[in-house]
RNA sequence: GCCCGAGUGGUGAAAUCGGUAGACACAACAGAUUUAAAAUCUGUCGACCAUUGGUCAUGCCGGUUCAAUUCCGGCCUCGGGCACCA
């Protein structure tokens, strides 16, 4: 074997071997248990960053570990290739988005190979290719036929100078990022998919995912936001044009007697109609439109409103209440109107204080509650007992809900309703670099789906980007189409890129299938994904859309299971300067330099060692060198061992104590690392445990005799196999140097020898009044009374028992004795 | 603003089911080796006091417990998401 560890040589050799032997290519094989391990595919932004390295190292470690468990492991890779950055780069570099994208995927593919990730490259997907998006278009037309797709007016950010729609990211402090103009809200017709039709199933099936982080399930539950409330109708005192009233939804019907005003969205039809004859209101509505549509902006902006002067009639008392138009009420949510109860809603409270509207208390803290109410300072938002509510006085929330719902239902003015916060998925984008929405617009209005034989609707790749208008919107020729002799026009909006990432995991099972969206046999063999790994930033949107799409595909008969991802690991963010690394922030760290300096194994080792995978980590280069030194020590240890001669056959029963200790450490490490890789998925502690083993090897090994060499051989071989998923290149070289014909990837995971774990004594800690005052070595499984006695005999313990009486002794076998005394 | 997390030595972290706080590393310092440096090896390494040992210490305040980094309540700071960044 080479005396020196030269990563470049070691890694080239291993990678060539995997390439030549197609080590990671898999096919359906019913004789083996399958394991589908998937990493969230990258957006091809140019170069890999440390977040990618972390993500793909995790899946590669799991892939190789499962492979060594004897499973048939699928680990695919591809490119989430449509998206906004390609358009920006194309403008900047005067090229076409397609060209830029393909050159990035070529470069990043090379980088992924350099890192030694075991992907089945025969399944590589690129979402901007027609072979992929054709099926997405086809599926959309199926959803359209099923009535799960519709078109409606919806609000976008509008840059009045550039005359273009802006993404939320392109709105900075309320202004367009290029023009600097104040952004306006604009309503345009857009396509939606009815995710709300699946809200109930999406929330319920979270309970079928025991191997998802609780945190992610909670976020999704809150996002879907199921609530029980009341739809209510308010009549207008005097009709406004054709409108005699409007609907609102509330989850707090118990507060209805405290309603002192109602608010309409600026885009509400009643508000619009009133504005026609009210110039002040026209101005106010215009002012409301100057702001971004992002929810965070809506929630943090200053609340403003204007009294319209008209009155609505309280649905129970018939009393008139004033009707306001408010900037925080959104037309896209619910009915675009809300009832306001200043005494019991903090936002309404602040609004009422600002505009001098009455604050009427109708809820008092329950007798049993410690809550305090002080309406001079803040709203009381807890549930309690009704007061000042006439016949409902004294009722608690549930009783009041039922009574008030009953009254309103009888009067035909209200109805109990389950509502969801979740809104239908708007999939239209007014951008070029996306999959064209497969619809024909008819000259007389209306639209029809592009029939299957006309799919895909191809996106031209050879275009010039001017930065303002989408090339397909500008291209009148492209828009032209005919259907059965009729002249029609192609839709020029493209799909949200979440569409592509919502089903790629399924397409990996049959990436080259031409007969349909999915090959059912392949999909049924591989799905669900056994392990999905990706950034926590995708906890809601991507993971919810993918779950939704899976259910849509199931109902189309394309897949069989109910959920796409059996187990989920959300890696923490790799932060730089305390914030998310991203191209737009320009704070990415390029792993390439580190690979050149130390090799891929060191980069992989360090990225796994630095922190547990779910924790966010602040990137720093220091520490990488330490990982490299560990690999060098490992190399030297194996080299020294080989030079020391051939070991004898291990006689485990007749070893000196030091050698027994080393064997025990070896097998304890197998147990620890197996648990860390399989159940816990804490790769940092697995590495630490292996480092401990190597430290013990250097302390305890005895190369002077054949038995000592045999024990050392066992320890070193174990360490190599345990590390093989993390540092596959060096492991492969060292394994070969030790005379093995197979590569570690194709070896079985090390077997635990329970008999090596036995020990005769164990350290027991002694506490007096909760503080550690001594330790003792006791025979394993010593009875409680013996441990108590031994503990009380200890000199230091006695010192702390002087002058006090022992009240109680708690013994935790093989662990601790706790003495309570005073 | 709302939802979800996180906070432990100079640094990254460990403590898995409430039981020894700081495993394993990085950095630093000291020593060995070297003409010298690098590399390597050995040792020290939370703070304060001290003599073996003790006191304090896991963001802050409080609670439960024989025992709390771990459970509960309230706060602070930082990070992620908020539907057109992916």
Coordinates of N, CA and C (backbone and C1' of nucleotides) in Angstrom, one line a residue, chain B residues 11-80:
Chain B
rU11 P -17.2 30.7 22.7 O5' -16.7 30.0 21.4 C5' -16.6 30.7 20.1 C4' -16.3 29.7 19.0 C3' -17.3 28.5 18.9 O3' -18.5 28.9 18.2 C1' -15.1 27.6 18.8
rG12 P -19.8 28.1 18.5 O5' -19.6 26.7 17.8 C5' -19.5 26.6 16.4 C4' -19.4 25.2 15.9 C3' -20.4 24.2 16.5 O3' -21.6 24.3 15.8 C1' -18.2 23.3 16.6
rA13 P -23.0 23.9 16.6 O5' -22.8 22.3 16.8 C5' -23.3 21.7 17.9 C4' -22.3 20.5 18.1 C3' -22.8 19.5 19.2 O3' -23.6 18.5 18.5 C1' -20.6 20.2 19.7
rA14 P -24.7 17.8 19.3 O5' -24.0 17.0 20.5 C5' -23.2 15.8 20.1 C4' -22.8 15.1 21.4 C3' -23.8 14.7 22.3 O3' -24.5 13.5 21.9 C1' -22.0 15.6 23.5
rA15 P -26.0 13.3 22.2 O5' -26.0 13.2 23.8 C5' -25.4 12.0 24.5 C4' -25.5 12.3 26.0 C3' -26.8 12.7 26.5 O3' -27.6 11.5 26.7 C1' -25.2 14.1 27.4
rU16 P -29.2 11.7 26.8 O5' -29.6 11.6 25.2 C5' -30.9 12.0 24.8 C4' -31.5 10.9 23.9 C3' -32.0 9.8 24.8 O3' -33.2 9.3 24.1 C1' -30.5 9.0 23.2
rC17 P -34.6 10.1 24.3 O5' -35.3 9.3 25.4 C5' -36.7 9.7 25.8 C4' -36.9 9.3 27.3 C3' -35.7 9.8 28.2 O3' -36.3 10.5 29.3 C1' -36.2 7.5 28.6
rG18 P -36.8 12.0 29.1 O5' -35.6 12.7 30.0 C5' -36.0 13.5 31.1 C4' -34.8 13.4 32.1 C3' -34.6 12.0 32.6 O3' -33.3 12.0 33.2 C1' -35.4 13.3 34.3
rG19 P -32.0 11.2 32.5 O5' -30.9 11.3 33.6 C5' -30.5 12.5 34.2 C4' -29.5 12.3 35.2 C3' -28.5 11.2 34.9 O3' -27.3 11.6 35.6 C1' -29.7 10.6 36.8
rU20 P -26.2 12.5 34.9 O5' -25.0 12.3 35.9 C5' -25.1 12.8 37.2 C4' -23.7 13.3 37.6 C3' -23.0 14.3 36.6 O3' -22.2 15.2 37.3 C1' -21.7 12.3 36.7
rA21 P -22.9 16.6 37.6 O5' -23.0 17.2 36.2 C5' -21.8 17.6 35.5 C4' -22.0 17.4 34.0 C3' -20.8 17.7 33.2 O3' -20.0 16.5 33.0 C1' -22.7 18.9 32.4
rG22 P -18.5 16.6 32.7 O5' -18.5 17.2 31.2 C5' -18.9 16.4 30.1 C4' -18.8 17.3 28.9 C3' -17.3 17.6 28.6 O3' -16.8 16.7 27.7 C1' -18.8 19.6 28.5
rA23 P -15.3 16.7 27.3 O5' -15.1 15.2 26.7 C5' -15.3 14.1 27.5 C4' -16.0 13.0 26.7 C3' -15.4 12.8 25.3 O3' -14.3 11.9 25.3 C1' -17.7 12.9 25.1
rC24 P -12.9 12.2 24.6 O5' -13.4 12.4 23.1 C5' -13.8 11.3 22.3 C4' -14.3 11.8 21.0 C3' -13.3 12.8 20.3 O3' -12.3 12.1 19.6 C1' -15.4 13.7 20.2
rA25 P -10.9 12.8 19.4 O5' -11.2 13.9 18.3 C5' -10.6 15.1 18.3 C4' -11.4 16.0 17.4 C3' -10.8 17.4 17.2 O3' -9.8 17.3 16.2 C1' -13.0 17.6 17.8
rC26 P -8.5 18.2 16.3 O5' -9.1 19.7 16.1 C5' -9.6 20.0 14.9 C4' -10.1 21.5 14.9 C3' -9.2 22.5 15.5 O3' -8.3 22.9 14.4 C1' -11.2 22.8 16.5
rA27 P -6.8 23.2 14.8 O5' -7.0 24.5 15.7 C5' -7.4 25.8 15.1 C4' -7.6 26.8 16.2 C3' -6.4 27.1 17.1 O3' -5.5 28.0 16.5 C1' -8.3 26.8 18.4
rA28 P -4.0 27.9 16.9 O5' -4.0 28.2 18.5 C5' -4.3 29.6 18.9 C4' -4.3 29.6 20.4 C3' -3.0 29.2 21.1 O3' -2.1 30.3 21.1 C1' -4.9 28.1 22.1
rC29 P -0.5 29.9 21.0 O5' -0.2 29.3 22.4 C5' -0.3 30.1 23.6 C4' -0.2 29.3 24.8 C3' 1.0 28.4 24.9 O3' 2.2 29.2 25.3 C1' -0.9 27.1 25.5
rA30 P 3.6 28.7 24.8 O5' 3.9 27.4 25.6 C5' 4.1 27.5 27.1 C4' 4.3 26.1 27.7 C3' 5.3 25.2 27.0 O3' 6.6 25.5 27.5 C1' 3.3 24.0 27.3
rG31 P 7.9 25.2 26.5 O5' 8.0 23.6 26.5 C5' 8.4 23.0 27.7 C4' 8.2 21.5 27.5 C3' 9.0 20.8 26.4 O3' 10.3 20.5 26.8 C1' 6.7 20.0 26.4
rA32 P 11.4 20.4 25.6 O5' 11.0 19.0 24.9 C5' 11.3 17.8 25.6 C4' 10.9 16.6 24.8 C3' 11.6 16.5 23.4 O3' 12.8 15.9 23.6 C1' 9.3 16.2 23.1
rU33 P 14.1 16.4 22.7 O5' 13.6 16.0 21.2 C5' 13.6 14.7 20.8 C4' 13.0 14.6 19.4 C3' 13.7 15.5 18.3 O3' 14.8 14.8 17.8 C1' 11.4 15.8 18.2
rU34 P 16.2 15.6 17.7 O5' 15.9 16.6 16.6 C5' 15.6 16.2 15.2 C4' 15.2 17.4 14.4 C3' 16.2 18.6 14.4 O3' 17.3 18.4 13.6 C1' 14.0 19.3 14.6
rU35 P 18.8 18.6 14.2 O5' 18.8 20.2 14.4 C5' 19.7 20.8 15.3 C4' 19.8 22.3 14.9 C3' 18.5 23.0 14.8 O3' 18.0 23.4 16.1 C1' 19.8 23.6 12.9
rA36 P 16.5 23.2 16.4 O5' 15.7 24.2 15.4 C5' 15.8 25.6 15.6 C4' 15.1 26.3 14.4 C3' 13.7 25.9 14.2 O3' 12.8 26.6 15.0 C1' 14.9 25.8 12.1
rA37 P 11.4 26.0 15.5 O5' 10.5 25.9 14.2 C5' 9.9 27.1 13.7 C4' 9.4 26.9 12.3 C3' 8.3 25.9 12.2 O3' 7.0 26.4 12.5 C1' 9.9 25.5 10.5
rA38 P 5.9 25.5 13.2 O5' 5.5 24.6 12.0 C5' 4.8 25.1 10.9 C4' 4.7 24.1 9.7 C3' 4.0 22.8 10.1 O3' 2.6 22.9 10.0 C1' 6.0 22.3 9.0
rA39 P 1.7 22.1 11.1 O5' 2.0 20.6 10.8 C5' 1.6 19.9 9.6 C4' 2.3 18.6 9.5 C3' 2.0 17.6 10.7 O3' 0.8 17.0 10.6 C1' 4.3 17.7 10.2
rU40 P -0.1 16.7 12.0 O5' 0.9 15.6 12.7 C5' 1.1 14.3 12.2 C4' 2.1 13.6 13.0 C3' 1.8 13.5 14.5 O3' 1.0 12.4 14.7 C1' 4.0 14.3 14.2
rC41 P -0.1 12.5 15.9 O5' 0.7 12.2 17.2 C5' 1.4 11.0 17.4 C4' 2.4 11.1 18.5 C3' 1.8 11.6 19.8 O3' 1.1 10.5 20.5 C1' 3.8 12.7 19.4
rU42 P -0.2 10.9 21.4 O5' 0.5 11.6 22.7 C5' 1.4 10.8 23.6 C4' 1.9 11.7 24.7 C3' 0.8 12.6 25.4 O3' 0.2 11.8 26.4 C1' 2.7 13.9 24.8
rG43 P -1.4 12.2 26.8 O5' -1.2 13.6 27.5 C5' -0.6 13.6 28.9 C4' -0.3 15.0 29.3 C3' -1.5 15.9 29.4 O3' -2.2 15.7 30.7 C1' 0.2 17.0 28.3
rU44 P -3.7 16.1 30.8 O5' -3.7 17.7 30.9 C5' -3.1 18.4 32.0 C4' -3.2 19.9 31.8 C3' -4.6 20.4 31.5 O3' -5.3 20.5 32.7 C1' -3.0 21.3 30.0
rC45 P -6.9 20.2 32.6 O5' -7.5 21.4 31.8 C5' -7.4 22.7 32.2 C4' -7.8 23.6 31.0 C3' -9.1 23.3 30.4 O3' -10.2 23.9 31.2 C1' -7.5 23.6 28.7
rG46 P -11.5 23.1 31.4 O5' -12.6 24.2 31.3 C5' -12.7 25.0 30.1 C4' -13.7 26.2 30.4 C3' -13.3 27.0 31.6 O3' -12.4 28.0 31.3 C1' -15.6 26.4 31.7
rA47 P -11.4 28.5 32.5 O5' -12.4 29.4 33.4 C5' -12.9 30.6 32.9 C4' -13.7 31.2 34.0 C3' -13.0 31.4 35.3 O3' -12.2 32.6 35.4 C1' -15.1 30.4 35.7
rC48 P -10.9 32.5 36.3 O5' -11.4 32.5 37.8 C5' -12.1 33.6 38.3 C4' -12.8 33.3 39.6 C3' -11.8 32.8 40.7 O3' -11.1 33.8 41.3 C1' -13.7 31.4 40.6
rC49 P -9.6 33.5 41.8 O5' -9.9 32.5 43.1 C5' -10.3 33.1 44.3 C4' -10.8 32.0 45.3 C3' -9.7 31.1 45.8 O3' -8.9 31.7 46.8 C1' -11.5 29.8 45.3
rA50 P -7.3 31.2 47.0 O5' -7.5 29.7 47.3 C5' -7.6 29.3 48.7 C4' -7.8 27.8 48.8 C3' -6.6 26.9 48.5 O3' -5.6 26.8 49.5 C1' -8.4 26.1 47.3
rU51 P -4.2 26.2 49.0 O5' -4.5 24.7 48.5 C5' -3.5 23.9 47.8 C4' -3.7 22.4 48.2 C3' -5.1 21.8 47.8 O3' -4.9 20.6 47.2 C1' -4.8 21.7 50.2
rU52 P -6.2 20.1 46.2 O5' -6.5 18.7 46.8 C5' -6.0 17.5 46.2 C4' -6.8 16.3 46.7 C3' -8.3 16.3 46.7 O3' -8.9 15.1 46.5 C1' -7.5 16.3 49.0
rG53 P -10.1 14.9 45.5 O5' -11.1 16.1 45.9 C5' -12.2 16.0 46.8 C4' -12.4 17.2 47.6 C3' -13.5 18.1 47.1 O3' -14.8 17.7 47.6 C1' -11.6 19.4 47.5
rG54 P -16.0 18.0 46.7 O5' -16.2 19.6 46.9 C5' -16.7 20.1 48.2 C4' -16.6 21.6 48.2 C3' -17.5 22.3 47.4 O3' -18.8 22.4 48.0 C1' -15.4 23.2 47.1
rU55 P -20.1 22.5 47.2 O5' -20.0 24.0 46.6 C5' -20.3 25.1 47.5 C4' -20.1 26.4 46.7 C3' -20.9 26.5 45.4 O3' -22.2 27.0 45.7 C1' -18.7 27.2 45.0
rC56 P -23.4 26.5 44.7 O5' -23.1 27.3 43.4 C5' -23.2 28.7 43.3 C4' -22.6 29.3 42.1 C3' -23.2 28.8 40.8 O3' -24.5 29.4 40.4 C1' -20.9 28.8 40.6
rA57 P -25.5 28.6 39.6 O5' -24.8 28.4 38.2 C5' -24.6 29.5 37.3 C4' -23.8 29.0 36.1 C3' -24.5 27.9 35.3 O3' -25.5 28.4 34.4 C1' -22.2 27.5 35.6
rU58 P -26.7 27.5 34.0 O5' -26.3 26.9 32.7 C5' -25.7 27.7 31.6 C4' -26.0 27.1 30.3 C3' -27.5 26.9 30.0 O3' -27.7 27.1 28.6 C1' -26.4 24.8 29.9
rG59 P -29.0 27.8 28.1 O5' -28.9 29.3 28.4 C5' -27.8 30.1 28.0 C4' -28.2 31.5 28.0 C3' -29.0 32.0 29.1 O3' -28.3 32.3 30.3 C1' -30.0 32.7 27.1
rC60 P -28.9 32.1 31.7 O5' -30.0 33.2 31.8 C5' -29.6 34.6 32.0 C4' -30.9 35.4 32.2 C3' -31.8 34.9 33.3 O3' -31.4 35.4 34.6 C1' -33.1 35.3 31.4
rC61 P -31.6 34.5 35.9 O5' -33.2 34.7 36.1 C5' -33.7 36.0 36.5 C4' -35.2 35.9 36.6 C3' -35.7 34.8 37.5 O3' -35.7 35.1 38.9 C1' -37.0 34.8 35.5
rG62 P -35.5 33.9 40.0 O5' -36.8 33.0 39.8 C5' -37.9 33.2 40.6 C4' -39.2 32.5 40.0 C3' -39.4 31.1 40.4 O3' -39.8 30.9 41.7 C1' -40.0 31.4 38.1
rG63 P -39.4 29.4 42.4 O5' -40.3 28.4 41.7 C5' -41.7 28.5 41.9 C4' -42.4 27.5 41.1 C3' -42.1 26.0 41.4 O3' -42.8 25.6 42.5 C1' -42.1 26.3 39.1
rU64 P -42.3 24.4 43.5 O5' -42.4 23.1 42.5 C5' -43.7 22.6 42.2 C4' -43.7 21.4 41.3 C3' -42.7 20.3 41.9 O3' -43.4 19.5 42.8 C1' -42.3 20.7 39.6
rU65 P -42.6 19.0 44.2 O5' -41.5 18.1 43.6 C5' -41.8 16.8 43.1 C4' -40.6 16.2 42.5 C3' -39.4 16.1 43.6 O3' -39.6 15.0 44.4 C1' -38.6 16.9 41.5
rC66 P -39.2 15.1 46.0 O5' -37.6 15.1 46.0 C5' -36.9 15.5 47.1 C4' -35.4 15.1 46.9 C3' -34.8 15.6 45.6 O3' -34.4 17.0 45.7 C1' -34.2 13.4 45.8
rA67 P -34.7 18.0 44.6 O5' -33.8 17.4 43.4 C5' -32.4 17.5 43.5 C4' -31.8 16.8 42.3 C3' -32.2 17.3 40.9 O3' -31.5 18.4 40.6 C1' -32.3 14.9 41.0
rA68 P -32.1 19.5 39.7 O5' -32.4 18.8 38.4 C5' -31.4 18.4 37.5 C4' -31.6 18.9 36.1 C3' -31.6 20.4 36.0 O3' -31.1 20.7 34.7 C1' -33.7 19.5 35.3
rU69 P -29.6 21.1 34.6 O5' -29.4 21.4 33.0 C5' -29.9 22.6 32.5 C4' -30.0 22.5 31.0 C3' -31.3 21.7 30.6 O3' -32.4 22.6 30.6 C1' -29.4 21.0 29.3
rU70 P -33.8 22.1 31.3 O5' -34.2 20.8 30.4 C5' -34.4 20.9 29.0 C4' -34.6 19.5 28.5 C3' -35.9 18.8 29.1 O3' -36.6 18.2 28.0 C1' -33.9 17.5 29.5
rC71 P -37.8 18.9 27.4 O5' -38.9 18.8 28.5 C5' -39.7 17.6 28.7 C4' -40.7 17.8 29.8 C3' -41.3 19.2 29.9 O3' -42.4 19.4 28.9 C1' -40.6 18.6 32.0
rC72 P -42.7 20.8 28.3 O5' -43.4 21.5 29.6 C5' -44.7 21.1 30.1 C4' -45.1 22.0 31.2 C3' -45.1 23.5 30.8 O3' -46.2 23.9 30.1 C1' -44.1 23.1 32.9
rG73 P -46.1 25.0 29.0 O5' -46.1 26.3 30.0 C5' -47.2 26.7 30.8 C4' -47.0 27.9 31.6 C3' -46.4 29.1 30.8 O3' -47.3 29.8 30.1 C1' -45.2 28.8 32.8
rG74 P -46.9 30.6 28.8 O5' -46.0 31.8 29.4 C5' -46.7 32.8 30.1 C4' -45.7 33.8 30.7 C3' -44.8 34.4 29.6 O3' -45.4 35.5 28.9 C1' -43.5 33.7 31.5
rC75 P -44.9 35.8 27.5 O5' -43.4 36.3 27.7 C5' -43.0 37.6 27.6 C4' -41.7 37.9 28.2 C3' -40.6 38.0 27.2 O3' -40.6 39.3 26.6 C1' -39.8 36.6 28.9
rC76 P -40.3 39.5 25.1 O5' -38.7 39.4 25.0 C5' -37.9 40.3 25.8 C4' -36.4 39.9 25.7 C3' -35.9 39.6 24.3 O3' -35.6 40.8 23.6 C1' -35.3 37.9 25.7
rU77 P -35.7 41.0 22.1 O5' -34.5 40.1 21.5 C5' -33.1 40.5 21.7 C4' -32.2 39.4 21.3 C3' -32.4 38.9 19.9 O3' -31.7 39.7 19.0 C1' -32.3 37.0 21.4
rC78 P -32.2 39.7 17.5 O5' -31.8 38.3 16.8 C5' -30.4 38.0 16.6 C4' -30.2 36.6 16.3 C3' -31.0 36.1 15.1 O3' -30.3 36.4 13.9 C1' -31.3 34.6 16.9
rG79 P -31.2 36.5 12.6 O5' -31.6 35.0 12.2 C5' -30.6 34.2 11.7 C4' -31.2 32.8 11.6 C3' -32.4 32.6 10.6 O3' -31.9 32.6 9.3 C1' -32.8 31.5 12.6
rG80 P -32.9 33.0 8.1 O5' -34.0 31.8 8.1 C5' -33.6 30.6 7.6 C4' -34.8 29.6 7.7 C3' -36.1 30.1 7.0 O3' -36.0 29.9 5.6 C1' -36.6 29.3 9.1

